[in-house]
CSV table of C-alpha atoms in Angstrom, one decimal:
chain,number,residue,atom,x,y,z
W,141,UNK,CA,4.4,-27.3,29.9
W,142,UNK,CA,7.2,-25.7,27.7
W,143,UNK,CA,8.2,-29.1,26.8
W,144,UNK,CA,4.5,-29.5,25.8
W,145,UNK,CA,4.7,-26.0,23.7
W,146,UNK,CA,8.0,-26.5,22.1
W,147,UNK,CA,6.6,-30.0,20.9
W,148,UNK,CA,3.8,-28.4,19.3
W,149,UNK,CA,5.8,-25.4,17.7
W,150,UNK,CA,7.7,-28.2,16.0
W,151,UNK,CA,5.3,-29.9,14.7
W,152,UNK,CA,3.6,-27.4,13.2
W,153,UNK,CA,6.7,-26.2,11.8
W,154,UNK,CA,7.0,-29.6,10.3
W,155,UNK,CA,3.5,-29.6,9.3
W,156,UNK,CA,4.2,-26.4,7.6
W,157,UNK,CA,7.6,-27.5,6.1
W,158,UNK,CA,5.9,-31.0,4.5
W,159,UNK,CA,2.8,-28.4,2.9
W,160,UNK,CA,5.4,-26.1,0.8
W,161,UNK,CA,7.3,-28.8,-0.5
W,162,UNK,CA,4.3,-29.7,-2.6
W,163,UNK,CA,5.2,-27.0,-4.4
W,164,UNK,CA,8.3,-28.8,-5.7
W,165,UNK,CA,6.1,-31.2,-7.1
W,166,UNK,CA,3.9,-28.3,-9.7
W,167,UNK,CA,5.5,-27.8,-13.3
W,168,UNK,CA,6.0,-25.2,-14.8
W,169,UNK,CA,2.5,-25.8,-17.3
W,170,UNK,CA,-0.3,-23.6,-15.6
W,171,UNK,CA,-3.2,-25.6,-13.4
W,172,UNK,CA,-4.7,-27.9,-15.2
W,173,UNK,CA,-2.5,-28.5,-18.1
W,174,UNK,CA,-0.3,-31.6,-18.4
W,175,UNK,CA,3.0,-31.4,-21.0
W,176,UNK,CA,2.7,-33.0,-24.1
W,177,UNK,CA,2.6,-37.1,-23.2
W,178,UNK,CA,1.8,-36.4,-19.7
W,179,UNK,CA,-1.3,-36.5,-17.7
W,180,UNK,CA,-1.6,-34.6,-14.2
W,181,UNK,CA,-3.7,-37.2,-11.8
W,182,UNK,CA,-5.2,-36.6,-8.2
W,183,UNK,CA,-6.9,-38.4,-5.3
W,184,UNK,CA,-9.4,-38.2,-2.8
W,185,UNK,CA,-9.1,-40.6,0.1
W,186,UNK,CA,-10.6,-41.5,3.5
W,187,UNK,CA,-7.7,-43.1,5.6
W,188,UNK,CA,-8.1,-44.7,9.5
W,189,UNK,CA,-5.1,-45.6,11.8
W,190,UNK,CA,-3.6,-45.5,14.6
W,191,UNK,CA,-0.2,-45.9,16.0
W,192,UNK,CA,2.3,-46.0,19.1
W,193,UNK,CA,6.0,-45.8,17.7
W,194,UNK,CA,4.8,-48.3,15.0
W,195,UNK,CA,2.1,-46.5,12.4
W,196,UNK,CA,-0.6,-48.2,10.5
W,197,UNK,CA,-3.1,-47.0,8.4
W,198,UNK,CA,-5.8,-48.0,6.0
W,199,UNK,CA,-8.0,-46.5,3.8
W,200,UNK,CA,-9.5,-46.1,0.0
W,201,UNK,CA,-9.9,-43.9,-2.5
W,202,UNK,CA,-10.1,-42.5,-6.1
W,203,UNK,CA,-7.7,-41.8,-8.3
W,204,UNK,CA,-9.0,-39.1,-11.7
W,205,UNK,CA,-6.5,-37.8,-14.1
W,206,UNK,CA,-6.8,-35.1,-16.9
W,207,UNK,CA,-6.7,-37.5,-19.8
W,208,UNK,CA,-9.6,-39.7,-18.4
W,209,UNK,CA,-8.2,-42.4,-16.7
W,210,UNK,CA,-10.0,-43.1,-13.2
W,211,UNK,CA,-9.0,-46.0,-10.6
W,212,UNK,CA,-10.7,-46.8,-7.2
W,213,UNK,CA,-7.4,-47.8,-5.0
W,214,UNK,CA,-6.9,-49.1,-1.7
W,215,UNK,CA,-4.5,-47.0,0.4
W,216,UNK,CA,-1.6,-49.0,3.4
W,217,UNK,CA,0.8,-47.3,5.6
W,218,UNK,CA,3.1,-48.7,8.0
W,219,UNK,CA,6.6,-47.1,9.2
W,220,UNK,CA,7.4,-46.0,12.5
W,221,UNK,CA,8.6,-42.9,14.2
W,222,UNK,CA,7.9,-41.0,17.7
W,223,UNK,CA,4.3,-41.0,16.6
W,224,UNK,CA,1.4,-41.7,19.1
W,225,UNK,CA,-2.4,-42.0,18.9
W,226,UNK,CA,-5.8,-42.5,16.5
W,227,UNK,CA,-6.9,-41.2,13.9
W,228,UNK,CA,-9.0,-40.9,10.7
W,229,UNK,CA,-8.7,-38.6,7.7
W,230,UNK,CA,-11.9,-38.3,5.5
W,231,UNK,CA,-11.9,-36.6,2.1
W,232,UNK,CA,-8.4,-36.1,1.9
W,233,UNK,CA,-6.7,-35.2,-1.5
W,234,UNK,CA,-3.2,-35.7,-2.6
W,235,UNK,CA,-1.9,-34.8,-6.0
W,236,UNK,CA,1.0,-36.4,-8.2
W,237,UNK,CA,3.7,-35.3,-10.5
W,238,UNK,CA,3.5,-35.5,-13.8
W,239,UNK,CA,3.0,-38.9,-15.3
W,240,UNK,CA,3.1,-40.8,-18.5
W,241,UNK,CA,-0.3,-42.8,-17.2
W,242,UNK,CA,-2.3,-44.1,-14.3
W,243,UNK,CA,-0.4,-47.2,-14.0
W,244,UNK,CA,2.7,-45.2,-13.2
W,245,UNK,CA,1.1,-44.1,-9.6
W,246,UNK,CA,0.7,-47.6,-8.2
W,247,UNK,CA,3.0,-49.3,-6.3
W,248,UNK,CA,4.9,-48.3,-2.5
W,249,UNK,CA,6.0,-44.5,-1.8
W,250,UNK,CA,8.6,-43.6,0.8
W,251,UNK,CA,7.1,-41.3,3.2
W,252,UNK,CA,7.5,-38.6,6.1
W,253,UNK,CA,4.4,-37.4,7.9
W,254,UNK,CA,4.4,-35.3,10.6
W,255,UNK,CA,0.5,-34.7,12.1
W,256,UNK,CA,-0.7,-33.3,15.5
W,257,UNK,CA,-4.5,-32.6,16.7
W,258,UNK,CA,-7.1,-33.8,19.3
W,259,UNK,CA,-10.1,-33.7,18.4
W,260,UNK,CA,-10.0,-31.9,15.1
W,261,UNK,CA,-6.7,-33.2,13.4
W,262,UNK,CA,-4.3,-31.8,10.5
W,263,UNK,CA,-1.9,-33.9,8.6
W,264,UNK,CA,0.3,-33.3,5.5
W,265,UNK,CA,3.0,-35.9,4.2
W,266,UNK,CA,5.2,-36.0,1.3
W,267,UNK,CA,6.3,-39.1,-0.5
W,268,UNK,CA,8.4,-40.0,-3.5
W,269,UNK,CA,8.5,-43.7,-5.9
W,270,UNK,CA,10.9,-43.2,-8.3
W,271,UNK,CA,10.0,-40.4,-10.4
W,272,UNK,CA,6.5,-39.9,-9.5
W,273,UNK,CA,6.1,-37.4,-6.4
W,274,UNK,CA,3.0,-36.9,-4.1
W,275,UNK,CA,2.0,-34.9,-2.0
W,276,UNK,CA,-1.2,-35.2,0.8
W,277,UNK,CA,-3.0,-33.4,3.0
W,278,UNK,CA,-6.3,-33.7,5.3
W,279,UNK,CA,-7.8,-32.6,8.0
W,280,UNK,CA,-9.7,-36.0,10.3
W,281,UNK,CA,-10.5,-36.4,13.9
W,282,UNK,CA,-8.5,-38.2,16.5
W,283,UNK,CA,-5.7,-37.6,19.2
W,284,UNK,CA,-2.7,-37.5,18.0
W,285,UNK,CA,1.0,-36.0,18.2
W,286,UNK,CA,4.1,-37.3,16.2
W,287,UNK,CA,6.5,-37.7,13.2
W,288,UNK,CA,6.9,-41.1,11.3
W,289,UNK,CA,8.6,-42.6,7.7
W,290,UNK,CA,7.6,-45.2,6.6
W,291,UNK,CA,6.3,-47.2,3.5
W,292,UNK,CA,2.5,-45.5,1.9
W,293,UNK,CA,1.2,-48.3,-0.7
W,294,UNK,CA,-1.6,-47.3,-3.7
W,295,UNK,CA,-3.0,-50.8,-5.0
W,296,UNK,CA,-6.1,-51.0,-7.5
């Protein structure tokens, strides 16, 4: 059992760890405002996966952003870890760094994730492509306990 409890305390010090560092991604412009050329863009998402050392996810979403620009995207992740279970995330949000446009978000994100519940389930993950930062976070259902990297893809 204290194997069982130091596992958890880990995780959730992970899970708390992943959830601050979204603050690296925030400028310095107050909520809402994007620097001059910039735009400030966020998604919601529902995500379903499952994994056993080797992760995999799927999922959609919608991409808005403060200039206008909207795209509905399909959401892949795959990596691997010491990461075990199922689960599903609906009506997640993430939100990006500062970009020069929509088309700048699209593409593959390196990612860490660390996640833990049963029954109801919490997850936060931070990911980087190039310039462009985001961070995500959701609460789903599902059973399951782990840390994984891996690859998070956003295609139209």
């Amino acid at each position: 059992m204290k194997t069982a409890a130091r596992t958890t305390s880990i995780l959730l010090c992970a899970l708390l760890l992943l959830s601050l560092s979204s603050a690296l991604f925030a400028s310095d412009e107050p909520e809402g405002k994007s620097s001059p050329g910039m735009t400030r863009c966020e998604m919601t998402f529902d995500l379903k996966g499952w994994s056993a050392f080797y992760k995999t996810a799927k999922g959609t979403g919608t991409i808005r952003c403060d200039n206008g620009q909207t795209a509905s995207v399909r959401i892949k992740a795959k990596g691997g870890g010491i990461t075990f279970g199922k689960s599903e995330v609906v009506g997640g949000t993430g939100k990006f760094s500062e970009a020069r446009s929509i088309d700048e978000l699209f593409g593959s994100y390196v990612q860490s994730e660390a996640h833990i519940g049963a029954g109801k389930s919490a997850s936060a993950q931070a990911m980087t492509k190039g310039e462009i930062s985001l961070a995500l976070s959701g609460t789903g259902r599902g059973v399951d306990i782990g840390f994984a990297f891996g690859k998070f893809t956003i295609e139209r």
